[in-house]
Amino acid sequence: MSEAARIRKATFHLYTFTISKLISTFGSSVYTFGISLYVLSLTGSAASFAINLICSILPRSLIAPFAGYAADSYSKKKLVILSQGASVLAVAGLLIYSLASGLSLSAIYITTAVVSASSMFTSVTFTSSIANLIDPERIQKAMGFNQSAMSIATIGGPVVGGMLFGFVSMNVFLAIQMAAYAIAVLLESTMNFKLFTNAGEKEGSERQQSMVKSMKEGAVYLRANRVIMVIVTTAVGINFFFSAMMIGLPFIAVQQLNISSAHFGIIEGTIAAGMLVASIYFAVRKEVKFPLLFSKRAILAMSVMLGALAMPLILNLTYGMNVGYLAILMFSFGVSNIFVNTPIGVMMQKDVDEKYRGRVFGILDSMCMAMMPVGYLLFGLLYDVVPAQFVVWGSSLCLILLTLYMMRPSVMKEAYPELARPAPGQPELQ
């Protein structure tokens, strides 16, 4: 294939990938919200709702390393289509069961777990395939579009899910989900997952290895690559300490500041709005030259914002000022979140060896997701026994110290040797 033809195909991928990701992510968001509302209306039990949430999170954290192994060992295109097809079949099975016997909690839990597991295979495979689908010059644009799709799904999924739950039957709701997943499969079937690849000849030998040996090789590769290991470790720390914000935001806003649920919903929505704005920015701007340094500064900014969450507790602000302050703070947090993730994502797409890319992203997803329930449990307990401002200040300080240590000048020098003696106009190592 000529270079011009590959660029045209990459352009096609850029938009089909974005539309497919939007449909599948939006569909998952709508399904999760709508089915959770159904569980609550069916049982009136918070415990039943929590079990459905666990069925959504736990399979993803457990399966991510295996999804990474599969992405490195088998055809990425077949894997994406099969995993998306599994989501279609899972929802179809729940629909058939509903028509035959009516919905039950056990059937909902099983379907949620299957959809969660299959979506993890799709997500890891797609993430490890971006550099194979898109030319190197437009990877940042693709990452920006990807983040935009996720932000739109985060904003619109609950809205559409709530509307569908209120206006259509659950059977129609499930049929719509099937159609959405099926459209995503059709779009993905048109993609060439080997358009930009250097590892085609390795696929067969990699497949012959045992799964355990292959996954160990991925872990050895990760440990041997200091810069990538720093990124993974820092990402795990971010997910852990920002559990303090995910638990603290509703606790501080609703419990201590007495902000209404309607206004709190607006505050939460500004996070996704900030992510959308920042994603569009990265989709149109030129590629970040020093992504690790750029992301380090964004993480430090996020850490300060985490500490700033406690300010309404020590300042005597009016109700409207509290709502406005938190909305602006969460919008800024959403922006900084993309400022961290997108440059690092582009860097990993280019710097991680294609042979190991799936396993590295699988390990990263698994470790980050594993930190979420641990952080939720720990900080949930802390907020009950320690004043909230001390919890967020302590978390903010710990994250700042972690970032300054993990991304210290010696690591930056290894990542960017040219910054050891910066030319005029280049940033200095910090």
Coordinates of N, CA and C in Angstrom, one line a residue, residues 57 61 232-244 364-379:
I57 N -17.3 -3.3 38.1 CA -15.9 -2.9 38.3 C -14.9 -4.1 38.5
S61 N -11.0 -5.1 36.6 CA -9.7 -5.1 37.3 C -9.1 -6.5 37.3
V232 N 3.5 4.3 35.1 CA 2.6 3.4 35.7 C 2.4 3.6 37.2
T233 N 3.5 3.7 37.9 CA 3.5 3.8 39.3 C 2.8 5.1 39.7
T234 N 3.1 6.2 39.0 CA 2.5 7.5 39.3 C 1.0 7.4 39.0
A235 N 0.6 6.8 37.9 CA -0.8 6.6 37.6 C -1.6 5.9 38.7
V236 N -1.0 4.8 39.3 CA -1.6 4.1 40.4 C -1.8 5.0 41.6
G237 N -0.7 5.8 41.9 CA -0.8 6.7 43.0 C -1.9 7.8 42.8
I238 N -2.0 8.3 41.6 CA -3.1 9.3 41.3 C -4.4 8.7 41.5
N239 N -4.7 7.5 41.0 CA -6.0 6.8 41.2 C -6.3 6.6 42.7
F240 N -5.2 6.2 43.5 CA -5.5 6.0 44.9 C -5.8 7.3 45.6
F241 N -5.0 8.3 45.5 CA -5.2 9.5 46.3 C -6.4 10.3 45.8
F242 N -6.7 10.2 44.5 CA -7.9 10.9 44.1 C -9.2 10.2 44.4
S243 N -9.1 9.0 45.0 CA -10.3 8.4 45.6 C -10.7 9.3 46.8
A244 N -9.8 10.1 47.4 CA -10.2 11.0 48.4 C -11.1 12.1 47.9
L364 N -1.4 -1.6 33.5 CA -1.8 -0.3 34.0 C -3.2 -0.2 34.4
D365 N -4.1 -0.7 33.5 CA -5.6 -0.6 33.8 C -5.9 -1.5 35.0
S366 N -5.3 -2.6 35.1 CA -5.6 -3.5 36.3 C -5.2 -2.9 37.6
M367 N -4.0 -2.3 37.6 CA -3.5 -1.7 38.9 C -4.2 -0.5 39.3
C368 N -4.6 0.3 38.3 CA -5.3 1.6 38.6 C -6.7 1.2 39.1
M369 N -7.4 0.3 38.4 CA -8.7 -0.1 38.8 C -8.7 -0.8 40.2
A370 N -7.7 -1.5 40.5 CA -7.6 -2.2 41.8 C -7.5 -1.2 42.9
M371 N -6.9 0.0 42.6 CA -6.7 1.0 43.6 C -8.0 1.7 44.0
M372 N -9.0 1.7 43.1 CA -10.2 2.4 43.3 C -11.0 1.9 44.5
P373 N -11.3 0.6 44.6 CA -12.1 0.1 45.7 C -11.3 0.2 47.0
V374 N -9.9 0.0 46.9 CA -9.1 0.2 48.1 C -9.2 1.6 48.6
G375 N -9.0 2.6 47.7 CA -9.1 4.0 48.1 C -10.5 4.4 48.6
Y376 N -11.5 3.9 47.9 CA -12.9 4.2 48.4 C -13.1 3.7 49.8
L377 N -12.6 2.5 50.1 CA -12.8 1.9 51.4 C -12.1 2.7 52.5
L378 N -10.8 3.0 52.2 CA -9.9 3.7 53.2 C -10.4 5.1 53.4
F379 N -10.7 5.9 52.4 CA -11.1 7.3 52.6 C -12.5 7.4 53.1

